[in-house]
């Protein structure tokens, strides 16, 4: 599937900004099953300084500074992405991947292989997934039993979060602690991904945060509206001897072609689409619009 993706962020500043320095994690990944055919980042006002590099997790970081007075910042990422999930190893066709249980996984993860050293960073606490509560661990242990296949357990965990939690964009924000989300049972895709990651880490399994996009389809007979798509997040669990498997608890599905991957991190804090510092006063407003559609 070939997609055209547009992601626009607009900041409006009440009294203007004299200087800003920003970091964007907004360029989709080039990886097995996903190819960046074309990519362009349009920034207004034009940056004084601009650079790209890879971060610790292999994501593309774009740094830019604007050193002139402005009341509006507009950042638009335009991407053309080819997706073919059939190129990625299929967990459903892997007898061993489906069979490995929690006890075997924990033993395998103790070995000091290069691969294990890479995944172990995703077993540790992170800024937004720290001090994992007893309630979260108890919630995880309902699914993760010692002799149960961890793929089966993770799939059930995804289903339980989908059924137990209410999608509500008015209850949480990027700084809401996961223990509050656990109590309220409400939040957005970011919250659900981080609850799942906390559950996996609480029983000793590596899990990472995935930021990206998901194509939303219009109702039958209706035209798709520009801007109805959105940034999205889900989680990925590492299964020894097989590899990483993605799960989307917001939509209760294993991601395929409709999911476009932008970045991996320990939690949202590692991979926000845009962050920075400004010299200004007064209030500011932010507006985000994402559009995904099949490319012509």
PDB file of C-alpha atoms in Angstrom:
ATOM      1  CA  UNK A   1       0.000   0.000   0.000  1.00  0.00           C
ATOM      2  CA  UNK A   2       1.351   3.441  -0.935  1.00  0.00           C
ATOM      3  CA  UNK A   3       0.270   6.286   1.359  1.00  0.00           C
ATOM      4  CA  UNK A   4       0.550  10.052   1.245  1.00  0.00           C
ATOM      5  CA  UNK A   5       0.859  11.497   4.762  1.00  0.00           C
ATOM      6  CA  UNK A   6       0.567  15.132   5.777  1.00  0.00           C
ATOM      7  CA  UNK A   7       1.248  16.154   9.379  1.00  0.00           C
ATOM      8  CA  UNK A   8       0.903  19.868  10.175  1.00  0.00           C
ATOM      9  CA  UNK A   9       1.518  21.546  13.529  1.00  0.00           C
ATOM     10  CA  UNK A  10       0.714  25.225  14.001  1.00  0.00           C
ATOM     11  CA  UNK A  11       1.661  27.317  17.031  1.00  0.00           C
ATOM     12  CA  UNK A  12       0.205  30.806  17.471  1.00  0.00           C
ATOM     13  CA  UNK A  13       1.854  33.062  20.054  1.00  0.00           C
ATOM     14  CA  UNK A  14      -0.014  35.876  21.771  1.00  0.00           C
ATOM     15  CA  UNK A  15       2.925  38.310  21.920  1.00  0.00           C
ATOM     16  CA  UNK A  16       5.252  36.716  19.416  1.00  0.00           C
ATOM     17  CA  UNK A  17       8.513  34.811  19.814  1.00  0.00           C
ATOM     18  CA  UNK A  18      12.009  36.241  19.390  1.00  0.00           C
ATOM     19  CA  UNK A  19      13.844  32.885  19.351  1.00  0.00           C
ATOM     20  CA  UNK A  20      12.894  29.204  19.330  1.00  0.00           C
ATOM     21  CA  UNK A  21      14.818  25.955  19.168  1.00  0.00           C
ATOM     22  CA  UNK A  22      12.897  22.802  18.297  1.00  0.00           C
ATOM     23  CA  UNK A  23      13.340  19.058  17.942  1.00  0.00           C
ATOM     24  CA  UNK A  24      10.996  17.120  15.673  1.00  0.00           C
ATOM     25  CA  UNK A  25      10.589  13.356  15.656  1.00  0.00           C
ATOM     26  CA  UNK A  26       8.268  13.257  12.719  1.00  0.00           C
ATOM     27  CA  UNK A  27      10.013  11.472   9.837  1.00  0.00           C
ATOM     28  CA  UNK A  28       8.669   7.909   9.323  1.00  0.00           C
ATOM     29  CA  UNK A  29      11.145   5.065   9.654  1.00  0.00           C
ATOM     30  CA  UNK A  30      12.776   3.194   6.791  1.00  0.00           C
ATOM     31  CA  UNK A  31      12.560  -0.439   7.829  1.00  0.00           C
ATOM     32  CA  UNK A  32      11.499  -3.913   6.779  1.00  0.00           C
ATOM     33  CA  UNK A  33       7.907  -3.649   5.540  1.00  0.00           C
ATOM     34  CA  UNK A  34       7.988   0.152   5.348  1.00  0.00           C
ATOM     35  CA  UNK A  35       9.831   2.349   2.849  1.00  0.00           C
ATOM     36  CA  UNK A  36       9.994   6.134   2.818  1.00  0.00           C
ATOM     37  CA  UNK A  37       9.573   6.908  -0.876  1.00  0.00           C
ATOM     38  CA  UNK A  38       9.595  10.678  -0.420  1.00  0.00           C
ATOM     39  CA  UNK A  39       9.812  13.073   2.517  1.00  0.00           C
ATOM     40  CA  UNK A  40       9.836  16.846   2.887  1.00  0.00           C
ATOM     41  CA  UNK A  41       9.675  19.081   5.944  1.00  0.00           C
ATOM     42  CA  UNK A  42       8.307  22.583   5.348  1.00  0.00           C
ATOM     43  CA  UNK A  43       8.885  25.112   8.137  1.00  0.00           C
ATOM     44  CA  UNK A  44       7.642  28.700   8.306  1.00  0.00           C
ATOM     45  CA  UNK A  45       9.345  31.034   9.165  1.00  0.00           C
ATOM     46  CA  UNK A  46      12.427  29.575   7.500  1.00  0.00           C
ATOM     47  CA  UNK A  47      14.875  28.239  10.113  1.00  0.00           C
ATOM     48  CA  UNK A  48      18.221  29.915  10.701  1.00  0.00           C
ATOM     49  CA  UNK A  49      19.733  26.567  11.676  1.00  0.00           C
ATOM     50  CA  UNK A  50      18.640  23.104  10.527  1.00  0.00           C
ATOM     51  CA  UNK A  51      20.125  19.615  10.967  1.00  0.00           C
ATOM     52  CA  UNK A  52      19.165  15.939  11.018  1.00  0.00           C
ATOM     53  CA  UNK A  53      20.651  12.990  12.865  1.00  0.00           C
ATOM     54  CA  UNK A  54      19.679   9.608  14.308  1.00  0.00           C
ATOM     55  CA  UNK A  55      18.954   9.347  18.008  1.00  0.00           C
ATOM     56  CA  UNK A  56      19.892   6.507  20.371  1.00  0.00           C
ATOM     57  CA  UNK A  57      16.864   4.471  19.260  1.00  0.00           C
ATOM     58  CA  UNK A  58      17.496   4.877  15.528  1.00  0.00           C
ATOM     59  CA  UNK A  59      14.801   7.510  14.966  1.00  0.00           C
ATOM     60  CA  UNK A  60      15.390  10.578  12.789  1.00  0.00           C
ATOM     61  CA  UNK A  61      15.704  13.755  14.861  1.00  0.00           C
ATOM     62  CA  UNK A  62      15.355  17.118  13.143  1.00  0.00           C
ATOM     63  CA  UNK A  63      16.710  20.138  14.983  1.00  0.00           C
ATOM     64  CA  UNK A  64      15.920  23.668  13.869  1.00  0.00           C
ATOM     65  CA  UNK A  65      16.142  27.184  15.255  1.00  0.00           C
ATOM     66  CA  UNK A  66      14.317  30.356  14.257  1.00  0.00           C
ATOM     67  CA  UNK A  67      16.044  33.577  15.284  1.00  0.00           C
ATOM     68  CA  UNK A  68      13.574  36.190  14.139  1.00  0.00           C
ATOM     69  CA  UNK A  69      10.407  37.664  15.595  1.00  0.00           C
ATOM     70  CA  UNK A  70       7.327  35.622  14.691  1.00  0.00           C
ATOM     71  CA  UNK A  71       3.783  35.142  15.953  1.00  0.00           C
ATOM     72  CA  UNK A  72       3.140  31.863  14.176  1.00  0.00           C
ATOM     73  CA  UNK A  73       5.150  28.678  13.637  1.00  0.00           C
ATOM     74  CA  UNK A  74       3.994  26.175  11.042  1.00  0.00           C
ATOM     75  CA  UNK A  75       5.685  22.792  10.595  1.00  0.00           C
ATOM     76  CA  UNK A  76       4.419  20.428   7.898  1.00  0.00           C
ATOM     77  CA  UNK A  77       5.860  16.980   7.243  1.00  0.00           C
ATOM     78  CA  UNK A  78       4.915  15.518   3.860  1.00  0.00           C
ATOM     79  CA  UNK A  79       5.672  11.834   3.390  1.00  0.00           C
ATOM     80  CA  UNK A  80       5.040   9.164   0.824  1.00  0.00           C
ATOM     81  CA  UNK A  81       5.220   5.733   2.452  1.00  0.00           C
ATOM     82  CA  UNK A  82       5.103   2.238   0.977  1.00  0.00           C
ATOM     83  CA  UNK A  83       3.758  -0.372   3.411  1.00  0.00           C
ATOM     84  CA  UNK A  84       3.839  -4.143   2.970  1.00  0.00           C
ATOM     85  CA  UNK A  85       3.394  -5.964   6.276  1.00  0.00           C
ATOM     86  CA  UNK A  86       3.808  -9.358   4.529  1.00  0.00           C
ATOM     87  CA  UNK A  87       7.576  -8.703   4.383  1.00  0.00           C
ATOM     88  CA  UNK A  88       7.781  -8.753   8.189  1.00  0.00           C
ATOM     89  CA  UNK A  89       8.119 -12.127   9.976  1.00  0.00           C
ATOM     90  CA  UNK A  90       4.623 -13.391  10.823  1.00  0.00           C
ATOM     91  CA  UNK A  91       4.113 -14.452  14.433  1.00  0.00           C
ATOM     92  CA  UNK A  92       1.167 -16.593  13.362  1.00  0.00           C
ATOM     93  CA  UNK A  93       3.487 -18.670  11.142  1.00  0.00           C
ATOM     94  CA  UNK A  94       6.120 -19.085  13.841  1.00  0.00           C
ATOM     95  CA  UNK A  95       5.527 -22.176  15.948  1.00  0.00           C
ATOM     96  CA  UNK A  96       8.393 -21.288  18.271  1.00  0.00           C
ATOM     97  CA  UNK A  97       7.387 -17.626  18.542  1.00  0.00           C
ATOM     98  CA  UNK A  98       3.874 -18.564  19.592  1.00  0.00           C
ATOM     99  CA  UNK A  99       5.044 -21.259  21.994  1.00  0.00           C
ATOM    100  CA  UNK A 100       7.638 -19.520  24.182  1.00  0.00           C
ATOM    101  CA  UNK A 101       6.228 -18.882  27.638  1.00  0.00           C
ATOM    102  CA  UNK A 102       7.039 -16.326  30.306  1.00  0.00           C
ATOM    103  CA  UNK A 103       9.417 -18.563  32.264  1.00  0.00           C
ATOM    104  CA  UNK A 104      11.403 -19.501  29.127  1.00  0.00           C
ATOM    105  CA  UNK A 105      11.498 -15.869  28.011  1.00  0.00           C
ATOM    106  CA  UNK A 106      12.910 -14.661  31.334  1.00  0.00           C
ATOM    107  CA  UNK A 107      15.631 -17.333  31.189  1.00  0.00           C
ATOM    108  CA  UNK A 108      16.496 -16.430  27.583  1.00  0.00           C
ATOM    109  CA  UNK A 109      16.709 -12.720  28.407  1.00  0.00           C
ATOM    110  CA  UNK A 110      19.362 -13.380  31.072  1.00  0.00           C
ATOM    111  CA  UNK A 111      21.933 -14.377  28.441  1.00  0.00           C
ATOM    112  CA  UNK A 112      24.371 -11.646  27.359  1.00  0.00           C
ATOM    113  CA  UNK A 113      23.851 -11.743  23.596  1.00  0.00           C
ATOM    114  CA  UNK A 114      24.180  -8.538  21.558  1.00  0.00           C
ATOM    115  CA  UNK A 115      20.467  -8.703  20.762  1.00  0.00           C
ATOM    116  CA  UNK A 116      19.533  -9.082  24.422  1.00  0.00           C
ATOM    117  CA  UNK A 117      21.709  -6.141  25.429  1.00  0.00           C
ATOM    118  CA  UNK A 118      19.801  -3.999  22.916  1.00  0.00           C
ATOM    119  CA  UNK A 119      16.346  -5.029  24.133  1.00  0.00           C
ATOM    120  CA  UNK A 120      17.131  -4.843  27.852  1.00  0.00           C
ATOM    121  CA  UNK A 121      16.895  -1.048  27.779  1.00  0.00           C
ATOM    122  CA  UNK A 122      13.165  -1.572  27.221  1.00  0.00           C
ATOM    123  CA  UNK A 123      12.855  -3.598  30.442  1.00  0.00           C
ATOM    124  CA  UNK A 124      13.850  -0.685  32.667  1.00  0.00           C
ATOM    125  CA  UNK A 125      11.723   2.074  34.122  1.00  0.00           C
ATOM    126  CA  UNK A 126      11.562   5.280  32.090  1.00  0.00           C
ATOM    127  CA  UNK A 127      10.453   8.841  32.762  1.00  0.00           C
ATOM    128  CA  UNK A 128       6.733   8.249  32.178  1.00  0.00           C
ATOM    129  CA  UNK A 129       6.722   4.572  33.138  1.00  0.00           C
ATOM    130  CA  UNK A 130       8.300   4.579  36.578  1.00  0.00           C
ATOM    131  CA  UNK A 131       7.312   3.332  40.031  1.00  0.00           C
ATOM    132  CA  UNK A 132       4.994   0.757  38.501  1.00  0.00           C
ATOM    133  CA  UNK A 133       2.200   0.222  40.989  1.00  0.00           C
ATOM    134  CA  UNK A 134       1.044  -3.033  42.551  1.00  0.00           C
ATOM    135  CA  UNK A 135      -2.312  -2.493  40.804  1.00  0.00           C
ATOM    136  CA  UNK A 136      -0.657  -2.469  37.391  1.00  0.00           C
ATOM    137  CA  UNK A 137       1.398  -5.565  38.168  1.00  0.00           C
ATOM    138  CA  UNK A 138      -1.723  -7.365  39.425  1.00  0.00           C
ATOM    139  CA  UNK A 139      -3.525  -6.365  36.218  1.00  0.00           C
ATOM    140  CA  UNK A 140      -0.609  -7.769  34.178  1.00  0.00           C
ATOM    141  CA  UNK A 141      -0.473 -11.050  36.068  1.00  0.00           C
ATOM    142  CA  UNK A 142      -4.048 -11.872  35.091  1.00  0.00           C
ATOM    143  CA  UNK A 143      -2.722 -12.462  31.574  1.00  0.00           C
ATOM    144  CA  UNK A 144       0.961 -13.253  32.080  1.00  0.00           C
ATOM    145  CA  UNK A 145       1.146 -16.666  33.731  1.00  0.00           C
ATOM    146  CA  UNK A 146       4.519 -18.482  34.050  1.00  0.00           C
ATOM    147  CA  UNK A 147       3.707 -21.336  31.650  1.00  0.00           C
ATOM    148  CA  UNK A 148       1.497 -19.399  29.257  1.00  0.00           C
ATOM    149  CA  UNK A 149       2.805 -18.359  25.808  1.00  0.00           C
ATOM    150  CA  UNK A 150       3.672 -14.676  26.037  1.00  0.00           C
ATOM    151  CA  UNK A 151       2.197 -13.869  22.618  1.00  0.00           C
ATOM    152  CA  UNK A 152      -1.143 -15.298  23.757  1.00  0.00           C
ATOM    153  CA  UNK A 153      -0.853 -13.378  27.043  1.00  0.00           C
ATOM    154  CA  UNK A 154       0.024 -10.083  25.321  1.00  0.00           C
ATOM    155  CA  UNK A 155      -2.833 -10.508  22.868  1.00  0.00           C
ATOM    156  CA  UNK A 156      -5.237 -11.016  25.764  1.00  0.00           C
ATOM    157  CA  UNK A 157      -3.774  -7.973  27.563  1.00  0.00           C
ATOM    158  CA  UNK A 158      -4.415  -5.897  24.434  1.00  0.00           C
ATOM    159  CA  UNK A 159      -8.031  -7.093  24.361  1.00  0.00           C
ATOM    160  CA  UNK A 160      -8.535  -6.399  28.062  1.00  0.00           C
ATOM    161  CA  UNK A 161      -7.238  -2.828  27.788  1.00  0.00           C
ATOM    162  CA  UNK A 162      -9.519  -2.297  24.795  1.00  0.00           C
ATOM    163  CA  UNK A 163     -12.522  -3.521  26.790  1.00  0.00           C
ATOM    164  CA  UNK A 164     -11.660  -2.137  30.241  1.00  0.00           C
ATOM    165  CA  UNK A 165     -10.520   1.375  29.319  1.00  0.00           C
ATOM    166  CA  UNK A 166     -12.583   4.179  27.793  1.00  0.00           C
ATOM    167  CA  UNK A 167     -11.123   6.307  25.019  1.00  0.00           C
ATOM    168  CA  UNK A 168     -11.603   9.864  26.263  1.00  0.00           C
ATOM    169  CA  UNK A 169      -9.337  12.724  25.093  1.00  0.00           C
ATOM    170  CA  UNK A 170     -10.556  15.092  27.834  1.00  0.00           C
ATOM    171  CA  UNK A 171      -9.302  13.185  30.887  1.00  0.00           C
ATOM    172  CA  UNK A 172      -5.520  12.938  30.476  1.00  0.00           C
ATOM    173  CA  UNK A 173      -2.583  14.837  29.008  1.00  0.00           C
ATOM    174  CA  UNK A 174       1.025  13.922  28.172  1.00  0.00           C
ATOM    175  CA  UNK A 175       2.063  14.348  31.811  1.00  0.00           C
ATOM    176  CA  UNK A 176      -0.682  12.237  33.435  1.00  0.00           C
ATOM    177  CA  UNK A 177       0.966   9.476  35.529  1.00  0.00           C
ATOM    178  CA  UNK A 178       0.129   5.923  34.483  1.00  0.00           C
ATOM    179  CA  UNK A 179      -1.181   5.049  37.948  1.00  0.00           C
ATOM    180  CA  UNK A 180      -3.871   7.738  37.496  1.00  0.00           C
ATOM    181  CA  UNK A 181      -4.794   6.299  34.111  1.00  0.00           C
ATOM    182  CA  UNK A 182      -5.036   2.888  35.756  1.00  0.00           C
ATOM    183  CA  UNK A 183      -7.435   4.237  38.375  1.00  0.00           C
ATOM    184  CA  UNK A 184      -9.615   6.249  35.985  1.00  0.00           C
ATOM    185  CA  UNK A 185      -9.602   3.604  33.229  1.00  0.00           C
ATOM    186  CA  UNK A 186      -9.822   6.466  30.730  1.00  0.00           C
ATOM    187  CA  UNK A 187      -7.391   8.081  28.343  1.00  0.00           C
ATOM    188  CA  UNK A 188      -6.057   8.042  24.794  1.00  0.00           C
ATOM    189  CA  UNK A 189      -3.841   5.805  22.670  1.00  0.00           C
ATOM    190  CA  UNK A 190      -0.679   7.097  24.349  1.00  0.00           C
ATOM    191  CA  UNK A 191      -2.048   6.128  27.774  1.00  0.00           C
ATOM    192  CA  UNK A 192      -3.184   2.682  26.668  1.00  0.00           C
ATOM    193  CA  UNK A 193       0.206   1.941  25.093  1.00  0.00           C
ATOM    194  CA  UNK A 194       2.020   3.004  28.249  1.00  0.00           C
ATOM    195  CA  UNK A 195      -0.253   0.956  30.511  1.00  0.00           C
ATOM    196  CA  UNK A 196       0.504  -2.104  28.362  1.00  0.00           C
ATOM    197  CA  UNK A 197       4.243  -1.378  28.451  1.00  0.00           C
ATOM    198  CA  UNK A 198       4.127  -1.007  32.235  1.00  0.00           C
ATOM    199  CA  UNK A 199       2.316  -4.345  32.491  1.00  0.00           C
ATOM    200  CA  UNK A 200       4.939  -6.104  30.369  1.00  0.00           C
ATOM    201  CA  UNK A 201       7.877  -4.566  32.231  1.00  0.00           C
ATOM    202  CA  UNK A 202       6.291  -5.406  35.585  1.00  0.00           C
ATOM    203  CA  UNK A 203       6.684  -9.119  34.796  1.00  0.00           C
ATOM    204  CA  UNK A 204      10.204  -8.713  33.363  1.00  0.00           C
ATOM    205  CA  UNK A 205       9.515  -8.446  29.612  1.00  0.00           C
ATOM    206  CA  UNK A 206      10.920  -5.816  27.208  1.00  0.00           C
ATOM    207  CA  UNK A 207       8.270  -3.541  25.721  1.00  0.00           C
ATOM    208  CA  UNK A 208       8.647  -0.348  23.718  1.00  0.00           C
ATOM    209  CA  UNK A 209       6.482   2.606  22.751  1.00  0.00           C
ATOM    210  CA  UNK A 210       5.655   3.027  19.059  1.00  0.00           C
ATOM    211  CA  UNK A 211       4.613   6.395  17.669  1.00  0.00           C
ATOM    212  CA  UNK A 212       3.110   6.733  14.231  1.00  0.00           C
ATOM    213  CA  UNK A 213      -0.101   7.107  12.291  1.00  0.00           C
ATOM    214  CA  UNK A 214      -3.135   5.015  11.501  1.00  0.00           C
ATOM    215  CA  UNK A 215      -5.358   5.475   8.484  1.00  0.00           C
ATOM    216  CA  UNK A 216      -8.999   5.919   9.441  1.00  0.00           C
ATOM    217  CA  UNK A 217     -11.564   4.905   6.865  1.00  0.00           C
ATOM    218  CA  UNK A 218     -14.768   6.926   6.281  1.00  0.00           C
ATOM    219  CA  UNK A 219     -18.208   5.324   6.726  1.00  0.00           C
ATOM    220  CA  UNK A 220     -19.531   3.530   3.619  1.00  0.00           C
ATOM    221  CA  UNK A 221     -20.715   6.025   1.041  1.00  0.00           C
ATOM    222  CA  UNK A 222     -19.113   8.997   2.823  1.00  0.00           C
ATOM    223  CA  UNK A 223     -16.180  11.052   1.590  1.00  0.00           C
ATOM    224  CA  UNK A 224     -13.062  11.078   3.709  1.00  0.00           C
ATOM    225  CA  UNK A 225     -12.507  14.484   5.302  1.00  0.00           C
ATOM    226  CA  UNK A 226      -9.084  16.106   5.398  1.00  0.00           C
ATOM    227  CA  UNK A 227      -7.625  16.043   8.903  1.00  0.00           C
ATOM    228  CA  UNK A 228      -9.736  13.193  10.269  1.00  0.00           C
ATOM    229  CA  UNK A 229      -6.663  11.017  10.764  1.00  0.00           C
ATOM    230  CA  UNK A 230      -4.391  11.532  13.749  1.00  0.00           C
ATOM    231  CA  UNK A 231      -1.078  10.721  15.329  1.00  0.00           C
ATOM    232  CA  UNK A 232      -1.265   7.329  16.963  1.00  0.00           C
ATOM    233  CA  UNK A 233       0.602   5.161  19.451  1.00  0.00           C
ATOM    234  CA  UNK A 234       0.758   1.475  20.293  1.00  0.00           C
ATOM    235  CA  UNK A 235       3.194  -0.922  21.955  1.00  0.00           C
ATOM    236  CA  UNK A 236       5.635  -3.593  20.862  1.00  0.00           C
ATOM    237  CA  UNK A 237       6.645  -6.660  22.896  1.00  0.00           C
ATOM    238  CA  UNK A 238       9.907  -8.556  22.435  1.00  0.00           C
ATOM    239  CA  UNK A 239       9.616 -12.355  22.189  1.00  0.00           C
ATOM    240  CA  UNK A 240      12.978 -14.155  22.484  1.00  0.00           C
ATOM    241  CA  UNK A 241      13.933 -16.272  19.451  1.00  0.00           C
ATOM    242  CA  UNK A 242      11.328 -14.431  17.352  1.00  0.00           C
ATOM    243  CA  UNK A 243      11.607 -10.650  17.748  1.00  0.00           C
ATOM    244  CA  UNK A 244       9.323  -7.665  18.226  1.00  0.00           C
ATOM    245  CA  UNK A 245       5.541  -7.968  17.831  1.00  0.00           C
ATOM    246  CA  UNK A 246       3.279  -4.898  17.712  1.00  0.00           C
ATOM    247  CA  UNK A 247      -0.105  -4.625  19.455  1.00  0.00           C
ATOM    248  CA  UNK A 248      -2.647  -1.799  19.195  1.00  0.00           C
ATOM    249  CA  UNK A 249      -4.831  -1.779  22.346  1.00  0.00           C
ATOM    250  CA  UNK A 250      -6.776   1.303  21.204  1.00  0.00           C
ATOM    251  CA  UNK A 251      -8.143  -0.597  18.198  1.00  0.00           C
ATOM    252  CA  UNK A 252      -7.735  -4.169  19.486  1.00  0.00           C
ATOM    253  CA  UNK A 253      -5.638  -5.388  16.550  1.00  0.00           C
ATOM    254  CA  UNK A 254      -2.195  -6.443  15.414  1.00  0.00           C
ATOM    255  CA  UNK A 255      -0.921  -3.525  13.274  1.00  0.00           C
ATOM    256  CA  UNK A 256      -0.614  -4.158   9.548  1.00  0.00           C
ATOM    257  CA  UNK A 257      -0.562  -1.844   6.533  1.00  0.00           C
ATOM    258  CA  UNK A 258      -2.813   0.852   8.028  1.00  0.00           C
ATOM    259  CA  UNK A 259      -0.236   1.550  10.750  1.00  0.00           C
ATOM    260  CA  UNK A 260       2.717   3.747   9.735  1.00  0.00           C
ATOM    261  CA  UNK A 261       5.686   3.742  12.128  1.00  0.00           C
ATOM    262  CA  UNK A 262       7.502   6.992  12.914  1.00  0.00           C
ATOM    263  CA  UNK A 263       9.615   6.192  15.975  1.00  0.00           C
ATOM    264  CA  UNK A 264      10.420   3.793  18.826  1.00  0.00           C
ATOM    265  CA  UNK A 265      11.122   4.813  22.414  1.00  0.00           C
ATOM    266  CA  UNK A 266      10.817   3.781  26.042  1.00  0.00           C
ATOM    267  CA  UNK A 267       7.693   5.945  26.372  1.00  0.00           C
ATOM    268  CA  UNK A 268       6.115   9.056  24.830  1.00  0.00           C
ATOM    269  CA  UNK A 269       8.766  11.300  26.370  1.00  0.00           C
ATOM    270  CA  UNK A 270      11.411   9.875  24.005  1.00  0.00           C
ATOM    271  CA  UNK A 271       9.473  10.525  20.800  1.00  0.00           C
ATOM    272  CA  UNK A 272       7.073  13.516  20.897  1.00  0.00           C
ATOM    273  CA  UNK A 273       6.435  14.804  17.348  1.00  0.00           C
ATOM    274  CA  UNK A 274       7.630  18.314  18.241  1.00  0.00           C
ATOM    275  CA  UNK A 275       9.183  19.862  21.316  1.00  0.00           C
ATOM    276  CA  UNK A 276      11.317  22.894  22.017  1.00  0.00           C
ATOM    277  CA  UNK A 277      12.029  26.070  23.918  1.00  0.00           C
ATOM    278  CA  UNK A 278      10.932  29.630  23.118  1.00  0.00           C
ATOM    279  CA  UNK A 279      11.702  33.165  24.276  1.00  0.00           C
ATOM    280  CA  UNK A 280       8.259  34.656  24.706  1.00  0.00           C
ATOM    281  CA  UNK A 281       5.506  35.647  27.108  1.00  0.00           C
ATOM    282  CA  UNK A 282       1.767  35.330  27.047  1.00  0.00           C
ATOM    283  CA  UNK A 283      -0.322  32.416  25.916  1.00  0.00           C
ATOM    284  CA  UNK A 284       0.054  30.220  22.867  1.00  0.00           C
ATOM    285  CA  UNK A 285      -2.259  27.918  20.972  1.00  0.00           C
ATOM    286  CA  UNK A 286      -1.417  24.713  19.140  1.00  0.00           C
ATOM    287  CA  UNK A 287      -3.328  23.012  16.349  1.00  0.00           C
ATOM    288  CA  UNK A 288      -2.439  19.665  14.756  1.00  0.00           C
ATOM    289  CA  UNK A 289      -3.868  18.213  11.549  1.00  0.00           C
ATOM    290  CA  UNK A 290      -2.959  14.810  10.109  1.00  0.00           C
ATOM    291  CA  UNK A 291      -4.160  13.372   6.829  1.00  0.00           C
ATOM    292  CA  UNK A 292      -3.408   9.907   5.440  1.00  0.00           C
ATOM    293  CA  UNK A 293      -4.706   8.609   2.158  1.00  0.00           C
ATOM    294  CA  UNK A 294      -3.687   6.247  -0.633  1.00  0.00           C
ATOM    295  CA  UNK A 295      -1.145   7.943  -2.891  1.00  0.00           C
ATOM    296  CA  UNK A 296      -1.942   8.425  -6.554  1.00  0.00           C
TER     297      UNK A 296
END
